[in-house]
XYZ file of C-alpha atoms in Angstrom:
580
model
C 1.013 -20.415 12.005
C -0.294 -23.959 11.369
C -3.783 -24.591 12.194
C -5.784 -28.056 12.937
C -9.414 -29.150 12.681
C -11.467 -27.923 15.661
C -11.746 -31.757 16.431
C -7.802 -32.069 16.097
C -7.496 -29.513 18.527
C -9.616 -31.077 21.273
C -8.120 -34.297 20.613
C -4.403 -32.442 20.722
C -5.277 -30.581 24.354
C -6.665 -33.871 25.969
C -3.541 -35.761 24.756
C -1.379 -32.718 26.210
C -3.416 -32.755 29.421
C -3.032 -36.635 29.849
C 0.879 -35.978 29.562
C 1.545 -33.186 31.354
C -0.761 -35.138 34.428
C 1.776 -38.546 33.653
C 4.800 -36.457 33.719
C 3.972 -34.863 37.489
C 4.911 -38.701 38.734
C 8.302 -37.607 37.259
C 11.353 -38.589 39.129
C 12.416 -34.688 39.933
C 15.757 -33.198 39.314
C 17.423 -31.672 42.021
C 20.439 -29.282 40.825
C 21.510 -27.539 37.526
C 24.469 -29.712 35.942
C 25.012 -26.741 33.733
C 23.118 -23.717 32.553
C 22.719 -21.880 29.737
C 23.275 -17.648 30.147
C 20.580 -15.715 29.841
C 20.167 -14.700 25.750
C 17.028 -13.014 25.311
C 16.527 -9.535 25.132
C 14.227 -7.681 27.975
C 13.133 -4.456 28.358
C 13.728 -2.071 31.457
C 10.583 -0.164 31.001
C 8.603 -3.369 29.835
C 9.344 -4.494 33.533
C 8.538 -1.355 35.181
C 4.871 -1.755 33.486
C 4.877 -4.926 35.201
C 5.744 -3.953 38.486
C 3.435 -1.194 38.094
C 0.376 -3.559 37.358
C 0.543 -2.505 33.514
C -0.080 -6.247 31.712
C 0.615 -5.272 28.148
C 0.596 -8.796 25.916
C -0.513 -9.374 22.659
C -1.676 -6.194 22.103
C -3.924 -5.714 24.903
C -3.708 -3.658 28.506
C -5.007 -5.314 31.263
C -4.518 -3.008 34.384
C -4.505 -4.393 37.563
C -2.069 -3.165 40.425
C -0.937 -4.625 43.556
C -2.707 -7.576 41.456
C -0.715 -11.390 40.712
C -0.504 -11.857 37.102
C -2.715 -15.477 37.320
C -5.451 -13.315 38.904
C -5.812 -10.825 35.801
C -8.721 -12.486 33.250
C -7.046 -12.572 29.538
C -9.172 -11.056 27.184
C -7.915 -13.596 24.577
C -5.794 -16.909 23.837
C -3.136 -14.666 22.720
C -2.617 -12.867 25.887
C -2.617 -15.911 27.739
C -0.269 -17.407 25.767
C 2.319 -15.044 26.529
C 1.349 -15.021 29.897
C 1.711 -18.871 30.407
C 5.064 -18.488 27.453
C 7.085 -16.499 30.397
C 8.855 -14.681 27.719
C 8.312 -11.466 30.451
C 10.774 -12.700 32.708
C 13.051 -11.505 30.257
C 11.698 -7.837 31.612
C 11.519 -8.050 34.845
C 15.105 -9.371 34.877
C 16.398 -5.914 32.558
C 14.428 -4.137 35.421
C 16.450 -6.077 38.043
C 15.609 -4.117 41.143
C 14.094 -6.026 43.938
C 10.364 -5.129 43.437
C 10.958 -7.280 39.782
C 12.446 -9.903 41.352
C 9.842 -10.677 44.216
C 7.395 -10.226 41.495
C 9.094 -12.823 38.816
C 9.379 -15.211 42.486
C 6.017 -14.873 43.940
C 4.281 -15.489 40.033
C 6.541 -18.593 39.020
C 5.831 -20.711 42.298
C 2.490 -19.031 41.977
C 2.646 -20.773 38.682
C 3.961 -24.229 39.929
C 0.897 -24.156 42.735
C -1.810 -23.312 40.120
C -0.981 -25.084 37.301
C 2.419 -27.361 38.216
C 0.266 -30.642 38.230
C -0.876 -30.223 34.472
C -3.650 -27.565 34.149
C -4.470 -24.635 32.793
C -3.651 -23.379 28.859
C -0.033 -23.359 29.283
C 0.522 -26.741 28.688
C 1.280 -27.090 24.719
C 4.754 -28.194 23.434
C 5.660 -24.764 22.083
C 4.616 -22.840 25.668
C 6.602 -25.464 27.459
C 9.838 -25.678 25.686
C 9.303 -21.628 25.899
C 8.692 -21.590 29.545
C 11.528 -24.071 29.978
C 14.659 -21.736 28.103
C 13.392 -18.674 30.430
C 13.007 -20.476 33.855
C 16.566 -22.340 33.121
C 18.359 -19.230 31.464
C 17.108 -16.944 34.624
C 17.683 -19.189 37.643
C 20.189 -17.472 39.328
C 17.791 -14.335 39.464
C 14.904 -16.644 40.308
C 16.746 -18.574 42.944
C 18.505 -15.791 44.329
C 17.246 -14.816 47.985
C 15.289 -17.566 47.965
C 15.475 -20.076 51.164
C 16.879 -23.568 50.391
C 13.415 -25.228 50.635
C 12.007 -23.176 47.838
C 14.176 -24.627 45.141
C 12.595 -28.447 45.661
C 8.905 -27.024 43.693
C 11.214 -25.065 40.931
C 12.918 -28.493 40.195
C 10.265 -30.736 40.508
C 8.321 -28.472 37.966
C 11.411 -28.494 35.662
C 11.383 -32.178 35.766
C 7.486 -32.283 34.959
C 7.768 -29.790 31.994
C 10.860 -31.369 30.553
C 8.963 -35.226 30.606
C 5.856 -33.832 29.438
C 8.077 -32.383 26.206
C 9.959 -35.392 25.539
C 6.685 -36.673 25.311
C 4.724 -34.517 23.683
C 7.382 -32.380 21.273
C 5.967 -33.806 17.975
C 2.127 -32.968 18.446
C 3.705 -29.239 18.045
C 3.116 -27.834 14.693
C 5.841 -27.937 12.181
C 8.036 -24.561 11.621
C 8.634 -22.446 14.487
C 6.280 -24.506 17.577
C 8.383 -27.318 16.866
C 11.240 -25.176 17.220
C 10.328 -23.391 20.118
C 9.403 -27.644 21.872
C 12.873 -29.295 21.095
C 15.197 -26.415 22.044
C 13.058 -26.065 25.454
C 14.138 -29.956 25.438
C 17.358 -29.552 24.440
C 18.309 -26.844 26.924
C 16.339 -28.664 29.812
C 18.905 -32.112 28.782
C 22.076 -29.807 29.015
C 21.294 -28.135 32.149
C 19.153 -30.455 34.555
C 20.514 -33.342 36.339
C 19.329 -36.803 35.416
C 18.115 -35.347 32.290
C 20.758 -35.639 30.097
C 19.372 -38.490 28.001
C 17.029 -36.530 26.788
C 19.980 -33.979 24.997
C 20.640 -36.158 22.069
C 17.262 -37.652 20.641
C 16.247 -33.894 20.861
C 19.655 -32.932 19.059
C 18.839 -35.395 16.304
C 14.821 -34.679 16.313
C 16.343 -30.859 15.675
C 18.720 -31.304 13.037
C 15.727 -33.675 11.513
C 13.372 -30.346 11.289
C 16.283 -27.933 10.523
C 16.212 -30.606 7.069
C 12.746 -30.425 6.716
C 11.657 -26.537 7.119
C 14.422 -24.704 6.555
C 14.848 -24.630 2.575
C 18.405 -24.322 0.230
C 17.653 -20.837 0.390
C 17.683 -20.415 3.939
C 13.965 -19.877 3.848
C 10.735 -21.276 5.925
C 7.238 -22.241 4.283
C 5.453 -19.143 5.851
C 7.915 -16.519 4.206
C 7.560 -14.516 7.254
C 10.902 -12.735 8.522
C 10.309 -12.024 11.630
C 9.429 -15.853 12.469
C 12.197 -16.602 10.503
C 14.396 -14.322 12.582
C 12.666 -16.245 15.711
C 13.688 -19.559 14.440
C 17.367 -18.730 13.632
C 17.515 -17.147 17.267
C 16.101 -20.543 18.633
C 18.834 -22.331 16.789
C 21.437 -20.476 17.856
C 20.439 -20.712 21.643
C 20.138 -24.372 20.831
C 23.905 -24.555 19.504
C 24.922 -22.528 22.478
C 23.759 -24.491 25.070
C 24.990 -27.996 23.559
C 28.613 -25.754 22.876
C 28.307 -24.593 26.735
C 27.613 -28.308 28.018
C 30.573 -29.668 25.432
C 28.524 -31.073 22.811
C 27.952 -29.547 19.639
C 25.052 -29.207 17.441
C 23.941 -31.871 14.414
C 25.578 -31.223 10.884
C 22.243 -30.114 9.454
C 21.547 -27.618 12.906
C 24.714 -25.857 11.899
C 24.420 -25.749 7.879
C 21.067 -24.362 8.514
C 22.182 -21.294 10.880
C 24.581 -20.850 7.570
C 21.707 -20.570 4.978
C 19.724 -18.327 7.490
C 22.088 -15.739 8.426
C 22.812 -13.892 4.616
C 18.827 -14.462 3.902
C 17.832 -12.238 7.458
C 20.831 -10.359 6.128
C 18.689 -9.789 2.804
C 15.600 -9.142 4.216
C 16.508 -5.989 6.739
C 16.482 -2.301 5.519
C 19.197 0.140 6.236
C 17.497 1.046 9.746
C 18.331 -2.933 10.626
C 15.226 -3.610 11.208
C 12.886 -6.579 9.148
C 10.873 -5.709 5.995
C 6.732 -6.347 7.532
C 5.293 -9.221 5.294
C 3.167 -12.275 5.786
C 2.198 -11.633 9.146
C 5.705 -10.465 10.522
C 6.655 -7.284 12.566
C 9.968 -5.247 12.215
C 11.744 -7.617 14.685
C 12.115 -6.989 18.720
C 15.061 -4.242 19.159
C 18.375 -5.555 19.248
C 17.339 -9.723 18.591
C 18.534 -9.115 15.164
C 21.827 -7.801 15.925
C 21.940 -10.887 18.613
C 21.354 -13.749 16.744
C 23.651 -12.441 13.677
C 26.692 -12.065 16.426
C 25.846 -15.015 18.664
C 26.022 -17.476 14.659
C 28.981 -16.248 13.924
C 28.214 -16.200 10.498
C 29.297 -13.493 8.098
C 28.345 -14.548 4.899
C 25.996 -12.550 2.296
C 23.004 -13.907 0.092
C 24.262 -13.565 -3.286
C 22.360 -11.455 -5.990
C 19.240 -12.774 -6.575
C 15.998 -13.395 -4.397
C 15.952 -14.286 -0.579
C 13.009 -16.677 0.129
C 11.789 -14.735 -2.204
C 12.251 -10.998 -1.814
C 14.438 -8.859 -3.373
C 16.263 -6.062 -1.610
C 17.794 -3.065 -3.519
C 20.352 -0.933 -1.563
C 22.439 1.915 -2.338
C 23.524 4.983 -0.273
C 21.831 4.924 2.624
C 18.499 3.814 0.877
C 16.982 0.463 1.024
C 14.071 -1.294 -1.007
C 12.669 -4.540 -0.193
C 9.819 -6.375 -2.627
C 8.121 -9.399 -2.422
C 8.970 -10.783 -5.554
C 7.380 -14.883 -5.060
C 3.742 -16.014 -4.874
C 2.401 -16.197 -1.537
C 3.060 -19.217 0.850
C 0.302 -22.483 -0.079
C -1.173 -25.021 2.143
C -0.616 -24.766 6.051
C 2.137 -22.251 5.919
C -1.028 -19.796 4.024
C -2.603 -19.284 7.759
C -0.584 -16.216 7.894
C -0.043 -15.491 4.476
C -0.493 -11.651 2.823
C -1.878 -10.912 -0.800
C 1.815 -9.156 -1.182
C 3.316 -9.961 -4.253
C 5.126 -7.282 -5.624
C 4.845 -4.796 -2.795
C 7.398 -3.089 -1.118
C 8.923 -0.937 1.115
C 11.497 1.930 1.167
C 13.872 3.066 4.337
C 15.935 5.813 4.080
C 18.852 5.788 6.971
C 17.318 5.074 9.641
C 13.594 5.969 8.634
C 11.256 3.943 7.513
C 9.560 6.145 4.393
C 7.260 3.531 2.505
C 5.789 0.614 4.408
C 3.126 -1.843 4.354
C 0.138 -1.805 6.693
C 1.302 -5.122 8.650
C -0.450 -7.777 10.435
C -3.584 -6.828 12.446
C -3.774 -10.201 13.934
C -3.954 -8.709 17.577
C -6.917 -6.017 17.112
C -9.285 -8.895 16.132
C -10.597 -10.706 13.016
C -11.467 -7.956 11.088
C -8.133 -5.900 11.150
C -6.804 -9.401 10.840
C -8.552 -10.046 7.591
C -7.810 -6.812 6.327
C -4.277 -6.305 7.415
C -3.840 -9.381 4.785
C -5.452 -7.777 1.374
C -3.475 -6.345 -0.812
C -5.022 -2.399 -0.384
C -3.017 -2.750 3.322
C 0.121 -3.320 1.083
C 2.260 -1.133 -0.998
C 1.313 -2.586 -4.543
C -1.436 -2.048 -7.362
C -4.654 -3.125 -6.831
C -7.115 -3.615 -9.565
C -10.888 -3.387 -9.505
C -10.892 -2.883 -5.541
C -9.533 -6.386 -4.974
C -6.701 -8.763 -4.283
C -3.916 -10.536 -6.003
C -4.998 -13.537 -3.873
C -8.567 -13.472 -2.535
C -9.075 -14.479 0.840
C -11.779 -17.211 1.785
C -15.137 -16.619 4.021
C -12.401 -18.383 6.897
C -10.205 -15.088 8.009
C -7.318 -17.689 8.936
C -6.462 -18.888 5.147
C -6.036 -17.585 1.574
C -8.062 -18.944 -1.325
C -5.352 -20.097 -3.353
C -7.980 -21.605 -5.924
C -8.950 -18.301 -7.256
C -6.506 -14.848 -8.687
C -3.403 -16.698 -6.701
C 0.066 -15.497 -7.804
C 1.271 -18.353 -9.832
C 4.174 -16.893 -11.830
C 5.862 -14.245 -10.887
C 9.094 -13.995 -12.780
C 11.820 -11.437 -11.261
C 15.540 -10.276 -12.311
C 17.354 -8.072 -10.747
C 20.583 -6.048 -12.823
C 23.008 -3.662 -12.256
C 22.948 -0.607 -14.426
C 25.753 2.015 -15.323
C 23.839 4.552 -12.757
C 22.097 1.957 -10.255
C 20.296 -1.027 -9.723
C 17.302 -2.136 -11.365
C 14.742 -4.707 -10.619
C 11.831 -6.267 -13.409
C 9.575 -8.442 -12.003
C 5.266 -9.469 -13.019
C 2.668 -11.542 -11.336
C -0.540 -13.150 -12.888
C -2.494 -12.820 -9.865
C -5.165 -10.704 -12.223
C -5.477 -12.335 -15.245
C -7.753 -14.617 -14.410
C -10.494 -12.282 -13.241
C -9.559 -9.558 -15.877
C -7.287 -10.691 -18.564
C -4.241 -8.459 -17.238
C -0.745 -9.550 -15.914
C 0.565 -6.543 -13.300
C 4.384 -5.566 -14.611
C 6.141 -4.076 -11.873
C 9.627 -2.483 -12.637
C 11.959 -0.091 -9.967
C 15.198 1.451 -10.325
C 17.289 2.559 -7.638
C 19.657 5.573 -8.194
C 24.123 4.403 -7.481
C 23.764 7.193 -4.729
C 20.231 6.129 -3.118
C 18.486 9.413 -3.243
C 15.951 8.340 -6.326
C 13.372 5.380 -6.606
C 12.035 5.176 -10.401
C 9.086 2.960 -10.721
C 6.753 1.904 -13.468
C 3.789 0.076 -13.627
C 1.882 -1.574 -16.175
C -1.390 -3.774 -16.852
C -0.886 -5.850 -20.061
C -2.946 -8.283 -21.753
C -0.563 -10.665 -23.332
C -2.223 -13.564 -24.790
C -5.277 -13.914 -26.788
C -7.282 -15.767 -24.328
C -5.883 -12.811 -21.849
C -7.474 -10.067 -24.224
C -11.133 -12.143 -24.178
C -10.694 -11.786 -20.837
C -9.892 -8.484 -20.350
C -12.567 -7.178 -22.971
C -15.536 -8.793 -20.717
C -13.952 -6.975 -17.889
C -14.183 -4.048 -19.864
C -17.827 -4.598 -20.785
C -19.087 -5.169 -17.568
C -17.684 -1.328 -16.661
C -19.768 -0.208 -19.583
C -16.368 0.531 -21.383
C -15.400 2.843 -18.717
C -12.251 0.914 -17.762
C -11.355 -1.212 -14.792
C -10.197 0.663 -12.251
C -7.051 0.492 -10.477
C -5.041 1.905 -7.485
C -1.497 2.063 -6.980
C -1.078 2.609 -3.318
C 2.215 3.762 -1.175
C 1.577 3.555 2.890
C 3.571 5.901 4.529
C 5.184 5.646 7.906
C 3.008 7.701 10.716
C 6.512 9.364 12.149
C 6.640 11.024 8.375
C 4.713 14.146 7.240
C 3.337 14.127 3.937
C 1.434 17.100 1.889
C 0.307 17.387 -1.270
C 1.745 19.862 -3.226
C -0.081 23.449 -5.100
C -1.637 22.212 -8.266
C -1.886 18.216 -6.727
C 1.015 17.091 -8.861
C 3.520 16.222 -6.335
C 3.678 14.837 -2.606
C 5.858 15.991 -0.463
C 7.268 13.597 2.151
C 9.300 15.579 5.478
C 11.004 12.961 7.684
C 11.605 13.542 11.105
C 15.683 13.374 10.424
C 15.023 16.354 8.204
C 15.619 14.371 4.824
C 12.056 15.970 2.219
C 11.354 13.215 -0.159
C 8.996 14.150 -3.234
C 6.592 12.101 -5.170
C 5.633 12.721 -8.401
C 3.767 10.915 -10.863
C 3.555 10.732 -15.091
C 0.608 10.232 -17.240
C -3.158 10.893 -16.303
C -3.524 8.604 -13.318
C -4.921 10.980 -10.055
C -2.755 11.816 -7.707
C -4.378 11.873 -3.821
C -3.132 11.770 -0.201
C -5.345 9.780 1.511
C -5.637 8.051 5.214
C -4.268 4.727 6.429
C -3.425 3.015 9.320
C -0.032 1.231 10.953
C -0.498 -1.898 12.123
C 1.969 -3.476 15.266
C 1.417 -5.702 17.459
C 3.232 -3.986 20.586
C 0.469 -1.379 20.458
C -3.173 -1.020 21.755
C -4.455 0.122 18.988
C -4.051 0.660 14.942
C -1.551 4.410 14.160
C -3.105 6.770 11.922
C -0.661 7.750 9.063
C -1.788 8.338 5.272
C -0.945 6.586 1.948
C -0.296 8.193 -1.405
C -2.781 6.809 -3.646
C -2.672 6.964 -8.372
C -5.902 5.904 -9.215
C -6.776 5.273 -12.953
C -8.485 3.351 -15.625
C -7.232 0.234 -17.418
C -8.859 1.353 -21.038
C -6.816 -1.137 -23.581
C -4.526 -4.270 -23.496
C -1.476 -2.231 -21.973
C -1.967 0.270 -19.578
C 1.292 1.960 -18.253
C 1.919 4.283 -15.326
C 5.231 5.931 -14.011
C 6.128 7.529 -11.054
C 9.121 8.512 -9.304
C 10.447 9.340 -5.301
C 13.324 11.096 -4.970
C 14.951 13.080 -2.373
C 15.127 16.748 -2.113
C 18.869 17.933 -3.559
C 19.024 20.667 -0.958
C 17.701 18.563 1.985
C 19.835 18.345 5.169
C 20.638 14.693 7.528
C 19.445 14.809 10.904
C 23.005 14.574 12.968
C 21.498 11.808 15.171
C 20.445 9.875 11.729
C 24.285 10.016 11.063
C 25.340 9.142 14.241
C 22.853 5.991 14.417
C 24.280 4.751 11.140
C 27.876 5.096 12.095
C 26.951 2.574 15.260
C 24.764 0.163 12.957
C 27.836 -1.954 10.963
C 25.139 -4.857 10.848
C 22.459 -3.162 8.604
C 24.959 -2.547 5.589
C 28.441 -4.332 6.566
C-alpha cells in the first residue's frame, strides 16, 4: 500500500470532503440503464455472523446484537474501512434469507442518512468506487421489497458517489486504490442513467494505469499476489460490465488481463490457493478460480520467474520461492525481507509456509510478520536480508537490501532443479547466501542446500571482522522452515530427523547433513481473517559460519509407505485449475 506525508493526507481528506459535499448538488439518476451481475464471492456463514451481531473485519470482533452496524465504535481505520468498503453485502446476500436482507436495507439507507451528504471516513476514491460495484451489482436484492419511494435516496446517493469519483479518482494511490476508483466509475457509467459519459474517460484513465502498473511480466510494483489477484479480479469485472453494456474494454485493459492470468497461474500451489509474500494472504476461497474463468484466458507463464518467484511442481507437490529483491520506493510499504524463502504444499496441504502479514494484530506483529525469521529462509547473525527502518510502514533499502539475486531454474533427468543467491549479507558480514532446491519427477522429495560464501576479496575482509567481533566463534546462522498449524511435527529418537504427519495422512520427514543443530521450535500463523496469531512450530538448523564457505544440506521427503487421505484425492480430482 502507498503511503503519503501526514500533511498529504490532511490535505487529501479535506480535498475529498470538499468533493464529496460538491457532488451532493448532483443532478440524481433515477433508474439502472443496465447492471452488472453480481461477481463477488460471499459467504453464508460470514452473513449469519452478521445477522447475529458478530462484526468480524479486519481482524477484529466487535459484538453487538440487535445493534446497526454505524452504531458499533471501530477499534481501528481498518475495520472501518471495510465497514464503509460494503464488501459485506456480498455476505449477507450468500445468506439471502430475509433477516440479511432487512439488515443489508435498514444499514445502506442508514448509510445514505448518516453519511450520504459527504461525511464520515468512507469517502476516499478507493472506498467509493468499492461501495459503488457492491450497491450496483446487488440492487435487485437491495431494492427488492422495498416501496417505490425508497429507491429516490439509493439513486440520489449513486449519483453523489459516482460525481464525487469522477472527480476525485486520481488523488487514489497508484496500484490497486486506483483500481478499485475507476472500475467503481466505470461500472457506475454502464449502469446508471445520465451517467454514461462518464464510461469512456474512465475506460481510457483504466487502460492508462493497466500501462503503467501492470509490468511485461504481468507483475505489480508491490509483488504481492494476493493484491495482484485483487487487481486482475477488478479488471475483469471492469471488462464485464463494458462487454454487458456493449462496449468493450481498451487494448491495453485486455493485454493486461493476458499477462496476469499465467503469472497468478505461477504463483498458486497445488491446493490453488496463493503463495503468502509481501503482505498477501492465500486468496479469499473460490476468487481465484473466478477471475481465471470469468478472463477467459488459458495461457501458462513460461519457464522462468513470475514477478519474480519461481514455482517448482511435480506430482502433486508444489514449491514456490521468492527468487527477486524486495519491492523499492512506495510499493516497499508492504514489502517482506523474503528473498529466497519459500513454501511447500503437498495436495491439498499446505506443509512449509511463511509466517504472513501481521498487519491486523497491530504494529508490532506488523513489524515482525515482515523480518526475515517470520519467513522460510536463512537468517544470519539474528537479522534480516533487508533491515527494516525505526518507521514499521517501510524497509530500509539503504542498508543489507537484496540487490542481486541471480536465479535459473533446469530440468534434470530425475526432476527439477532451481539455483538461485542473494547479497543481502555481504555487506554486514562479507557472505553471499546460495540457495539451491531440487524437486524429485514424482514430487515426494525436496533436496535443498545452503551455503554462506565469501567470494571476493573485499567480501573475505568483511567477513573476517565479522568473525572477530564473535571472538572467532563464528557468526551464527539459522535456517528456519514454518510449518502449517493443521500439521503435526515431532522430532525424532536421537534429534536427527523431524517427522511431519499431515492431516490427509501423507508423514513427511526432515532430515538434515553436516553439524548444524537440528530443533523443533514454536511459531506462529499469521491471517488476517482471524482474531488472533495460530500457534504452530518451525523446524529450525542452527550453526556457525567458521570460514569463507560454509555449506549445509538438508532434505524433506515423504514417507514411501505413507497412505492419501481419500478426501485429499477427491479434492484434487475437482481442482483442474491448480495444475491444468
Amino acid at each position: 500500500m502507498f503511503h503519503l506525508h501526514p500533511l498529504s493526507e490532511r490535505w487529501s481528506r479535506a480535498m475529498n470532503r470538499m468533493a464529496a459535499r460538491r457532488a451532493a448538488m448532483s443532478r440524481p439518476a433515477t433508474a439502472f440503464i443496465s447492471q452488472p451481475e453480481p461477481r463477488s464471492i460471499g459467504y453464508l456463514a460470514r452473513g449469519r455472523q452478521l445477522c447475529a451481531g458478530n462484526f468480524v473485519f479486519a481482524g477484529s470482533l466487535v459484538q453487538a446484537p440487535e445493534t446497526s452496524i454505524w452504531d458499533i465504535e471501530p477499534p481501528d481505520a481498518a475495520f472501518a474501512a471495510e465497514l464503509h468498503g460494503f464488501g459485506w453485502l456480498d455476505d449477507l446476500a450468500a445468506a439471502g434469507d430475509a433477516a440479511a436482507r432487512e439488515r443489508a436495507q435498514a444499514w445502506l439507507w442508514e448509510w445514505i442518512a448518516r453519511y450520504g451528504k459527504g461525511t464520515g471516513p468512507g469517502w476516499t476514491p478507493d472506498l467509493t468506487g468499492r461501495r459503488l460495484i457492491r450497491w450496483i451489482s446487488q440492487a435487485l436484492f437491495l431494492l427488492r421489497g422495498q416501496p417505490s419511494e425508497a429507491s429516490a435516496p439509493f439513486f440520489r446517493s449513486l449519483a453523489q458517489q459516482t460525481a464525487f469519483l469522477s472527480r476525485r479518482w486520481q488523488a487514489a494511490a497508484p496500484g490497486l486504490p486506483r483500481f478499485e476508483a475507476l472500475t467503481g466509475l466505470i461500472y457506475a457509467g454502464v449502469s446508471l442513467e445520465g451517467m454514461q459519459g462518464l464510461t469512456e474517460p474512465a475506460r481510457a484513465a483504466l487502460s492508462r494505469e493497466c500501462e503503467r502498473q501492470i509490468d511485461a511480466a504481468g507483475g505489480i510494483p508491490t509483488r504481492n499476489p494476493e493484491e495482484l489477484l485483487e487487481v486482475f479480479t477488478l479488471l475483469t469485472w471492469a471488462a464485464l460490465g463494458l462487454s454487458d453494456s456493449g462496449q468493450s474494454a481498451a487494448e491495453a485493459h485486455w493485454r493486461a488481463v493476458e499477462r496476469i492470468a499465467p503469472t497468478l497461474r505461477t504463483l498458486r500451489h497445488a491446493d490453488g490457493a496463493l503463495a503468502r509474500f509481501h503482505g498477501g494472504g492465500r486468496g479469499l476461497d473460490g476468487r481465484l478460480d473466478g477471475a481465471l474463468a470469468a478472463s477467459g484466458v488459458k495461457t501458462r507463464m513460461p519457464d522462468g520467474l513470475a514477478m519474480g518467484f519461481a514455482r517448482l511442481s511435480a506430482g502433486r507437490t508444489s514449491v514456490i520461492v521468492d527468487a527477486a529483491p524486495p519491492p523499492k520506493g512506495a510499493a516497499s510499504a508492504g514489502a517482506h525481507a523474503s528473498t529466497l524463502a519459500f513454501e511447500l504444499t503437498s495436495g491439498r496441504r499446505p506443509v512449509i509456509v511463511n509466517c504472513g502479514s501481521g498487519a491486523s494484530f497491530g504494529a508490532e506483529w506488523r513489524r515482525a510478520g515482515r523480518a526475515t525469521p517470520s519467513h522460510s529462509a536463512l537468517v544470519l547473525a539474528s537479522g534480516s536480508s533487508a533491515r527494516l527502518s525505526n518507521d514499521a510502514r517501510h524497509l530500509d533499502w539503504l542498508s543489507e537490501a537484496p540487490v542481486n539475486v541471480p536465479a535459473t531454474l533446469s530440468k534434470l533427468s530425475d526432476g527439477l532443479r532451481f539455483e538461485t543467491a542473494h547479497d543481502g549479507y555481504v555487506r554486514g558480514h562479507g557472505l553471499t547466501h546460495v540457495r539451491n532446491l531440487d524437486l524429485s519427477a514424482d514430487g515426494r522429495g525436496l533436496a535443498g542446500e545452503d551455503m554462506l560464501l565469501a567470494v571476493a576479496e573485499a567480501d573475505k575482509r568483511r567477513f573476517d571482522r565479522a568473525l572477530d567481533g564473535t571472538r572467532l566463534n563464528g557468526v551464527p546462522y539459522d535456517i528456519r522452515f514454518h510449518l502449517h498449524p493443521e500439521v503435526d511435527a515431532s522430532v525424532d529418537m536421537g534429534g536427527t530427523a523431524v517427522s511431519i504427519a499431515l492431516r490427509s495422512g501423507e508423514i513427511w520427514i526432515f532430515r538434515a547433513d553436516g553439524e548444524a543443530a537440528l530443533s523443533l521450535q514454536p511459531s506462529v500463523y499469521l491471517e488476517k481473517t482471524r482474531l488472533k496469531p495460530r500457534a504452530t512450530k518451525q523446524i529450525v538448523l542452527s550453526g556457525r559460519a567458521l570460514g569463507y564457505a560454509t555449506r549445509m544440506r538438508w532434505s524433506l521427503a515423504k514417507a514411501q509407505d505413507t497412505p492419501v487421505g481419500i478426501r485429499d484425492v477427491h479434492e484434487e480430482v475437482l481442482e483442474p485449475e491448480a495444475e491444468d
